[in-house]
mmCIF file of N, CA and C in Angstrom:
data_model
loop_
_atom_site.group_PDB
_atom_site.id
_atom_site.type_symbol
_atom_site.label_atom_id
_atom_site.label_comp_id
_atom_site.label_asym_id
_atom_site.label_seq_id
_atom_site.Cartn_x
_atom_site.Cartn_y
_atom_site.Cartn_z
ATOM 1 N N MET U 1 326.665 -13.297 -43.540
ATOM 2 C CA MET U 1 325.937 -14.521 -43.435
ATOM 3 C C MET U 1 324.565 -14.229 -42.831
ATOM 4 N N ALA U 2 323.594 -14.819 -43.420
ATOM 5 C CA ALA U 2 322.223 -14.578 -42.957
ATOM 6 C C ALA U 2 321.930 -15.492 -41.781
ATOM 7 N N ALA U 3 321.207 -14.964 -40.849
ATOM 8 C CA ALA U 3 320.848 -15.770 -39.674
ATOM 9 C C ALA U 3 319.797 -16.800 -40.066
ATOM 10 N N ARG U 4 320.004 -17.999 -39.580
ATOM 11 C CA ARG U 4 319.029 -19.051 -39.865
ATOM 12 C C ARG U 4 317.857 -18.935 -38.907
ATOM 13 N N SER U 5 316.706 -19.116 -39.446
ATOM 14 C CA SER U 5 315.538 -19.074 -38.557
ATOM 15 C C SER U 5 315.359 -20.446 -37.929
ATOM 16 N N SER U 6 314.891 -20.442 -36.716
ATOM 17 C CA SER U 6 314.710 -21.709 -36.016
ATOM 18 C C SER U 6 313.465 -22.445 -36.494
ATOM 19 N N LYS U 7 312.613 -21.733 -37.193
ATOM 20 C CA LYS U 7 311.395 -22.371 -37.683
ATOM 21 C C LYS U 7 311.643 -22.921 -39.075
ATOM 22 N N SER U 8 311.280 -24.153 -39.242
ATOM 23 C CA SER U 8 311.368 -24.723 -40.574
ATOM 24 C C SER U 8 310.041 -24.473 -41.272
ATOM 25 N N PRO U 9 310.054 -24.379 -42.550
ATOM 26 C CA PRO U 9 308.796 -24.136 -43.246
ATOM 27 C C PRO U 9 307.832 -25.296 -42.994
ATOM 28 N N GLU U 10 306.585 -24.955 -42.736
ATOM 29 C CA GLU U 10 305.599 -25.996 -42.440
ATOM 30 C C GLU U 10 305.154 -26.652 -43.729
ATOM 31 N N PRO U 11 305.042 -27.972 -43.705
ATOM 32 C CA PRO U 11 304.580 -28.658 -44.915
ATOM 33 C C PRO U 11 303.114 -28.309 -45.166
ATOM 34 N N GLU U 12 302.723 -28.485 -46.378
ATOM 35 C CA GLU U 12 301.344 -28.176 -46.744
ATOM 36 C C GLU U 12 300.385 -29.055 -45.937
ATOM 37 N N GLN U 13 299.404 -28.437 -45.330
ATOM 38 C CA GLN U 13 298.454 -29.166 -44.484
ATOM 39 C C GLN U 13 297.428 -29.885 -45.362
ATOM 40 N N THR U 14 297.324 -31.191 -45.168
ATOM 41 C CA THR U 14 296.299 -31.968 -45.874
ATOM 42 C C THR U 14 295.461 -32.679 -44.825
ATOM 43 N N PRO U 15 294.172 -32.705 -45.021
ATOM 44 C CA PRO U 15 293.343 -33.411 -44.037
ATOM 45 C C PRO U 15 293.683 -34.897 -44.058
ATOM 46 N N GLU U 16 293.926 -35.428 -42.876
ATOM 47 C CA GLU U 16 294.324 -36.822 -42.771
ATOM 48 C C GLU U 16 293.085 -37.706 -42.688
ATOM 49 N N GLN U 17 293.029 -38.689 -43.538
ATOM 50 C CA GLN U 17 291.897 -39.612 -43.546
ATOM 51 C C GLN U 17 292.214 -40.788 -42.625
ATOM 52 N N PRO U 18 291.264 -41.184 -41.769
ATOM 53 C CA PRO U 18 291.523 -42.324 -40.887
ATOM 54 C C PRO U 18 291.579 -43.622 -41.683
ATOM 55 N N ASN U 19 292.391 -44.512 -41.204
ATOM 56 C CA ASN U 19 292.495 -45.827 -41.812
ATOM 57 C C ASN U 19 291.199 -46.580 -41.518
ATOM 58 N N PRO U 20 290.454 -47.024 -42.528
ATOM 59 C CA PRO U 20 289.175 -47.685 -42.266
ATOM 60 C C PRO U 20 289.318 -48.934 -41.396
ATOM 61 N N ALA U 21 290.450 -49.592 -41.464
ATOM 62 C CA ALA U 21 290.638 -50.796 -40.659
ATOM 63 C C ALA U 21 290.856 -50.463 -39.193
ATOM 64 N N ALA U 22 291.267 -49.232 -38.904
ATOM 65 C CA ALA U 22 291.562 -48.850 -37.525
ATOM 66 C C ALA U 22 290.387 -48.153 -36.845
ATOM 67 N N VAL U 23 289.334 -47.847 -37.587
ATOM 68 C CA VAL U 23 288.190 -47.157 -37.001
ATOM 69 C C VAL U 23 287.350 -48.169 -36.237
ATOM 70 N N ARG U 24 287.077 -47.861 -34.980
ATOM 71 C CA ARG U 24 286.276 -48.772 -34.158
ATOM 72 C C ARG U 24 284.804 -48.556 -34.465
ATOM 73 N N THR U 25 284.093 -49.634 -34.509
ATOM 74 C CA THR U 25 282.655 -49.521 -34.709
ATOM 75 C C THR U 25 282.021 -49.046 -33.420
ATOM 76 N N GLN U 26 280.823 -48.542 -33.512
ATOM 77 C CA GLN U 26 280.117 -48.061 -32.320
ATOM 78 C C GLN U 26 279.794 -49.256 -31.434
ATOM 79 N N GLU U 27 280.059 -49.115 -30.153
ATOM 80 C CA GLU U 27 279.763 -50.184 -29.214
ATOM 81 C C GLU U 27 278.563 -49.789 -28.379
ATOM 82 N N TYR U 28 277.675 -50.738 -28.178
ATOM 83 C CA TYR U 28 276.485 -50.498 -27.381
ATOM 84 C C TYR U 28 276.568 -51.318 -26.107
ATOM 85 N N ALA U 29 276.111 -50.737 -25.033
ATOM 86 C CA ALA U 29 276.086 -51.461 -23.765
ATOM 87 C C ALA U 29 275.049 -52.575 -23.855
ATOM 88 N N ALA U 30 275.323 -53.675 -23.177
ATOM 89 C CA ALA U 30 274.413 -54.818 -23.206
ATOM 90 C C ALA U 30 273.184 -54.583 -22.337
ATOM 91 N N GLY U 31 273.193 -53.538 -21.537
ATOM 92 C CA GLY U 31 272.045 -53.252 -20.687
ATOM 93 C C GLY U 31 272.156 -53.956 -19.349
ATOM 94 N N GLU U 32 271.140 -53.763 -18.521
ATOM 95 C CA GLU U 32 271.113 -54.396 -17.207
ATOM 96 C C GLU U 32 270.360 -55.705 -17.282
ATOM 97 N N GLY U 33 270.826 -56.665 -16.527
ATOM 98 C CA GLY U 33 270.162 -57.960 -16.469
ATOM 99 C C GLY U 33 271.101 -59.008 -15.918
ATOM 100 N N TRP U 34 270.643 -60.230 -15.934
ATOM 101 C CA TRP U 34 271.419 -61.323 -15.362
ATOM 102 C C TRP U 34 272.006 -62.248 -16.422
ATOM 103 N N GLU U 35 272.064 -61.794 -17.672
ATOM 104 C CA GLU U 35 272.671 -62.587 -18.732
ATOM 105 C C GLU U 35 274.141 -62.190 -18.881
ATOM 106 N N VAL U 36 274.949 -63.099 -19.429
ATOM 107 C CA VAL U 36 276.383 -62.850 -19.602
ATOM 108 C C VAL U 36 276.587 -61.592 -20.449
ATOM 109 N N GLY U 37 277.456 -60.707 -19.972
ATOM 110 C CA GLY U 37 277.779 -59.474 -20.670
ATOM 111 C C GLY U 37 276.959 -58.283 -20.222
ATOM 112 N N GLN U 38 275.878 -58.523 -19.512
ATOM 113 C CA GLN U 38 275.050 -57.426 -19.037
ATOM 114 C C GLN U 38 275.583 -56.905 -17.709
ATOM 115 N N THR U 39 275.075 -55.757 -17.294
ATOM 116 C CA THR U 39 275.443 -55.147 -16.023
ATOM 117 C C THR U 39 274.465 -55.618 -14.960
ATOM 118 N N ALA U 40 274.989 -56.078 -13.833
ATOM 119 C CA ALA U 40 274.131 -56.564 -12.748
ATOM 120 C C ALA U 40 273.285 -55.420 -12.198
ATOM 121 N N PRO U 41 271.953 -55.594 -12.132
ATOM 122 C CA PRO U 41 271.091 -54.526 -11.632
ATOM 123 C C PRO U 41 271.152 -54.351 -10.118
ATOM 124 N N SER U 42 271.662 -55.355 -9.410
ATOM 125 C CA SER U 42 271.793 -55.244 -7.956
ATOM 126 C C SER U 42 272.872 -56.211 -7.484
ATOM 127 N N ASP U 43 273.211 -56.115 -6.207
ATOM 128 C CA ASP U 43 274.135 -57.078 -5.616
ATOM 129 C C ASP U 43 273.460 -58.445 -5.594
ATOM 130 N N ALA U 44 274.257 -59.499 -5.590
ATOM 131 C CA ALA U 44 273.720 -60.852 -5.448
ATOM 132 C C ALA U 44 274.566 -61.589 -4.418
ATOM 133 N N PHE U 45 273.907 -62.175 -3.430
ATOM 134 C CA PHE U 45 274.579 -62.882 -2.338
ATOM 135 C C PHE U 45 273.985 -64.268 -2.163
ATOM 136 N N ARG U 46 274.755 -65.140 -1.536
ATOM 137 C CA ARG U 46 274.251 -66.407 -1.006
ATOM 138 C C ARG U 46 274.803 -66.555 0.395
ATOM 139 N N ALA U 47 273.963 -67.018 1.292
ATOM 140 C CA ALA U 47 274.388 -67.228 2.675
ATOM 141 C C ALA U 47 275.360 -68.398 2.736
ATOM 142 N N LEU U 48 276.265 -68.361 3.703
ATOM 143 C CA LEU U 48 277.169 -69.482 3.956
ATOM 144 C C LEU U 48 276.628 -70.270 5.133
ATOM 145 N N ASP U 49 276.859 -71.571 5.108
ATOM 146 C CA ASP U 49 276.289 -72.419 6.165
ATOM 147 C C ASP U 49 276.828 -72.065 7.544
ATOM 148 N N ALA U 50 276.058 -72.384 8.543
ATOM 149 C CA ALA U 50 276.416 -72.051 9.925
ATOM 150 C C ALA U 50 277.427 -73.029 10.513
ATOM 151 N N ASP U 51 277.684 -74.144 9.831
ATOM 152 C CA ASP U 51 278.613 -75.155 10.345
ATOM 153 C C ASP U 51 280.067 -74.741 10.196
ATOM 154 N N GLY U 52 280.315 -73.696 9.445
ATOM 155 C CA GLY U 52 281.684 -73.229 9.280
ATOM 156 C C GLY U 52 282.431 -73.886 8.145
ATOM 157 N N THR U 53 281.744 -74.652 7.296
ATOM 158 C CA THR U 53 282.428 -75.297 6.177
ATOM 159 C C THR U 53 282.596 -74.362 4.993
ATOM 160 N N GLY U 54 281.840 -73.264 4.981
ATOM 161 C CA GLY U 54 281.934 -72.314 3.879
ATOM 162 C C GLY U 54 281.074 -72.675 2.692
ATOM 163 N N ALA U 55 280.234 -73.691 2.836
ATOM 164 C CA ALA U 55 279.350 -74.079 1.738
ATOM 165 C C ALA U 55 278.237 -73.046 1.584
ATOM 166 N N GLN U 56 277.903 -72.762 0.349
ATOM 167 C CA GLN U 56 276.823 -71.812 0.088
ATOM 168 C C GLN U 56 275.485 -72.519 0.251
ATOM 169 N N THR U 57 274.562 -71.847 0.908
ATOM 170 C CA THR U 57 273.245 -72.438 1.129
ATOM 171 C C THR U 57 272.167 -71.418 0.820
ATOM 172 N N GLY U 58 270.990 -71.918 0.573
ATOM 173 C CA GLY U 58 269.843 -71.044 0.378
ATOM 174 C C GLY U 58 269.816 -70.392 -0.987
ATOM 175 N N PRO U 59 268.798 -69.577 -1.189
ATOM 176 C CA PRO U 59 268.617 -68.928 -2.485
ATOM 177 C C PRO U 59 269.542 -67.731 -2.662
ATOM 178 N N VAL U 60 269.616 -67.246 -3.881
ATOM 179 C CA VAL U 60 270.315 -65.993 -4.162
ATOM 180 C C VAL U 60 269.429 -64.868 -3.653
ATOM 181 N N VAL U 61 270.010 -63.964 -2.884
ATOM 182 C CA VAL U 61 269.277 -62.799 -2.385
ATOM 183 C C VAL U 61 269.996 -61.545 -2.864
ATOM 184 N N TYR U 62 269.261 -60.453 -2.910
ATOM 185 C CA TYR U 62 269.796 -59.246 -3.517
ATOM 186 C C TYR U 62 270.135 -58.155 -2.514
ATOM 187 N N SER U 63 270.149 -58.512 -1.243
ATOM 188 C CA SER U 63 270.697 -57.654 -0.195
ATOM 189 C C SER U 63 271.387 -58.594 0.784
ATOM 190 N N HIS U 64 272.343 -58.088 1.524
ATOM 191 C CA HIS U 64 273.133 -58.950 2.407
ATOM 192 C C HIS U 64 272.218 -59.669 3.391
ATOM 193 N N PRO U 65 272.308 -60.998 3.461
ATOM 194 C CA PRO U 65 271.403 -61.760 4.319
ATOM 195 C C PRO U 65 271.748 -61.705 5.800
ATOM 196 N N GLY U 66 272.838 -61.069 6.155
ATOM 197 C CA GLY U 66 273.261 -61.045 7.556
ATOM 198 C C GLY U 66 274.134 -62.252 7.838
ATOM 199 N N GLY U 67 274.944 -62.166 8.849
ATOM 200 C CA GLY U 67 275.861 -63.268 9.143
ATOM 201 C C GLY U 67 276.918 -63.369 8.057
ATOM 202 N N TYR U 68 277.315 -64.601 7.762
ATOM 203 C CA TYR U 68 278.321 -64.821 6.733
ATOM 204 C C TYR U 68 277.635 -65.040 5.397
ATOM 205 N N ALA U 69 278.159 -64.382 4.368
ATOM 206 C CA ALA U 69 277.575 -64.509 3.037
ATOM 207 C C ALA U 69 278.663 -64.373 1.983
ATOM 208 N N TYR U 70 278.385 -64.935 0.839
ATOM 209 C CA TYR U 70 279.277 -64.874 -0.313
ATOM 210 C C TYR U 70 278.658 -63.920 -1.327
ATOM 211 N N GLN U 71 279.407 -62.901 -1.742
ATOM 212 C CA GLN U 71 278.881 -61.978 -2.743
ATOM 213 C C GLN U 71 279.241 -62.507 -4.120
ATOM 214 N N ILE U 72 278.224 -62.819 -4.889
ATOM 215 C CA ILE U 72 278.424 -63.370 -6.225
ATOM 216 C C ILE U 72 278.820 -62.269 -7.203
ATOM 217 N N VAL U 73 278.098 -61.150 -7.169
ATOM 218 C CA VAL U 73 278.397 -60.018 -8.049
ATOM 219 C C VAL U 73 277.904 -58.739 -7.380
ATOM 220 N N ALA U 74 278.606 -57.653 -7.630
ATOM 221 C CA ALA U 74 278.215 -56.347 -7.089
ATOM 222 C C ALA U 74 277.367 -55.596 -8.114
ATOM 223 N N LYS U 75 276.511 -54.730 -7.625
ATOM 224 C CA LYS U 75 275.672 -53.917 -8.504
ATOM 225 C C LYS U 75 276.561 -53.130 -9.458
ATOM 226 N N GLY U 76 276.230 -53.170 -10.726
ATOM 227 C CA GLY U 76 277.004 -52.460 -11.738
ATOM 228 C C GLY U 76 278.138 -53.282 -12.320
ATOM 229 N N GLY U 77 278.418 -54.449 -11.733
ATOM 230 C CA GLY U 77 279.465 -55.313 -12.256
ATOM 231 C C GLY U 77 278.980 -56.075 -13.480
ATOM 232 N N VAL U 78 279.912 -56.497 -14.307
ATOM 233 C CA VAL U 78 279.553 -57.252 -15.502
ATOM 234 C C VAL U 78 279.273 -58.698 -15.105
ATOM 235 N N VAL U 79 278.177 -59.231 -15.618
ATOM 236 C CA VAL U 79 277.831 -60.629 -15.366
ATOM 237 C C VAL U 79 278.707 -61.478 -16.285
ATOM 238 N N THR U 80 279.597 -62.249 -15.680
ATOM 239 C CA THR U 80 280.499 -63.113 -16.438
ATOM 240 C C THR U 80 279.905 -64.513 -16.508
ATOM 241 N N GLU U 81 280.578 -65.391 -17.224
ATOM 242 C CA GLU U 81 280.107 -66.772 -17.302
ATOM 243 C C GLU U 81 280.139 -67.427 -15.927
ATOM 244 N N GLY U 82 281.140 -67.105 -15.117
ATOM 245 C CA GLY U 82 281.225 -67.666 -13.766
ATOM 246 C C GLY U 82 280.082 -67.204 -12.883
ATOM 247 N N VAL U 83 279.729 -65.922 -12.977
ATOM 248 C CA VAL U 83 278.600 -65.390 -12.206
ATOM 249 C C VAL U 83 277.321 -66.079 -12.644
ATOM 250 N N LYS U 84 277.112 -66.180 -13.949
ATOM 251 C CA LYS U 84 275.898 -66.817 -14.480
ATOM 252 C C LYS U 84 275.825 -68.270 -14.028
ATOM 253 N N ARG U 85 276.963 -68.956 -14.027
ATOM 254 C CA ARG U 85 277.009 -70.357 -13.600
ATOM 255 C C ARG U 85 276.602 -70.479 -12.131
ATOM 256 N N GLN U 86 277.080 -69.566 -11.283
ATOM 257 C CA GLN U 86 276.724 -69.610 -9.858
ATOM 258 C C GLN U 86 275.249 -69.300 -9.638
ATOM 259 N N LEU U 87 274.721 -68.331 -10.376
ATOM 260 C CA LEU U 87 273.298 -68.001 -10.253
ATOM 261 C C LEU U 87 272.432 -69.178 -10.702
ATOM 262 N N ASP U 88 272.805 -69.808 -11.814
ATOM 263 C CA ASP U 88 272.046 -70.956 -12.316
ATOM 264 C C ASP U 88 272.136 -72.142 -11.368
ATOM 265 N N ALA U 89 273.321 -72.363 -10.785
ATOM 266 C CA ALA U 89 273.492 -73.473 -9.843
ATOM 267 C C ALA U 89 272.634 -73.262 -8.603
ATOM 268 N N ALA U 90 272.555 -72.027 -8.123
ATOM 269 C CA ALA U 90 271.728 -71.729 -6.953
ATOM 270 C C ALA U 90 270.258 -71.963 -7.272
ATOM 271 N N ASP U 91 269.817 -71.546 -8.464
ATOM 272 C CA ASP U 91 268.424 -71.768 -8.862
ATOM 273 C C ASP U 91 268.122 -73.257 -8.976
ATOM 274 N N ALA U 92 269.043 -74.011 -9.581
ATOM 275 C CA ALA U 92 268.840 -75.452 -9.728
ATOM 276 C C ALA U 92 268.788 -76.130 -8.367
ATOM 277 N N GLU U 93 269.668 -75.704 -7.454
ATOM 278 C CA GLU U 93 269.688 -76.270 -6.100
ATOM 279 C C GLU U 93 268.371 -75.986 -5.382
ATOM 280 N N GLN U 94 267.865 -74.772 -5.542
ATOM 281 C CA GLN U 94 266.591 -74.414 -4.904
ATOM 282 C C GLN U 94 265.436 -75.205 -5.508
ATOM 283 N N ASN U 95 265.452 -75.400 -6.830
ATOM 284 C CA ASN U 95 264.390 -76.169 -7.479
ATOM 285 C C ASN U 95 264.425 -77.625 -7.038
ATOM 286 N N ASP U 96 265.630 -78.187 -6.855
ATOM 287 C CA ASP U 96 265.754 -79.563 -6.369
ATOM 288 C C ASP U 96 265.201 -79.689 -4.961
ATOM 289 N N SER U 97 265.523 -78.749 -4.097
ATOM 290 C CA SER U 97 265.044 -78.831 -2.714
ATOM 291 C C SER U 97 263.537 -78.591 -2.652
ATOM 292 N N ASP U 98 262.998 -77.756 -3.538
ATOM 293 C CA ASP U 98 261.553 -77.534 -3.576
ATOM 294 C C ASP U 98 260.817 -78.780 -4.040
ATOM 295 N N SER U 99 261.379 -79.501 -5.023
ATOM 296 C CA SER U 99 260.709 -80.702 -5.528
ATOM 297 C C SER U 99 260.782 -81.842 -4.516
ATOM 298 N N GLU U 100 261.833 -81.877 -3.694
ATOM 299 C CA GLU U 100 261.938 -82.911 -2.661
ATOM 300 C C GLU U 100 260.922 -82.681 -1.556
ATOM 301 N N GLN U 101 260.616 -81.418 -1.267
ATOM 302 C CA GLN U 101 259.665 -81.105 -0.205
ATOM 303 C C GLN U 101 258.230 -81.311 -0.671
ATOM 304 N N GLY U 102 257.944 -81.148 -1.941
ATOM 305 C CA GLY U 102 256.575 -81.183 -2.448
ATOM 306 C C GLY U 102 256.130 -82.490 -2.932
#
């Protein structure tokens, strides 16, 4: 009786073509900026009121304002719709307070 080899004959090698439906298209980064989907170019904070209520006050600043502050987004983080909404609300609040003073 002949000894069986543990190796089975290898099937003929054919180059495998990728399924066109499964190939991912090239993705490009949205870049840095403050629009939804972009990468935040810096940290964004708003100060919290001194009364202890936790309400956000003042403008958006890009370095920690000292004391208590709320970090809206960290540098390198993706700007989401919620982040954009908070940034826009802070700008609108500042514009309202500027128009009341002037």
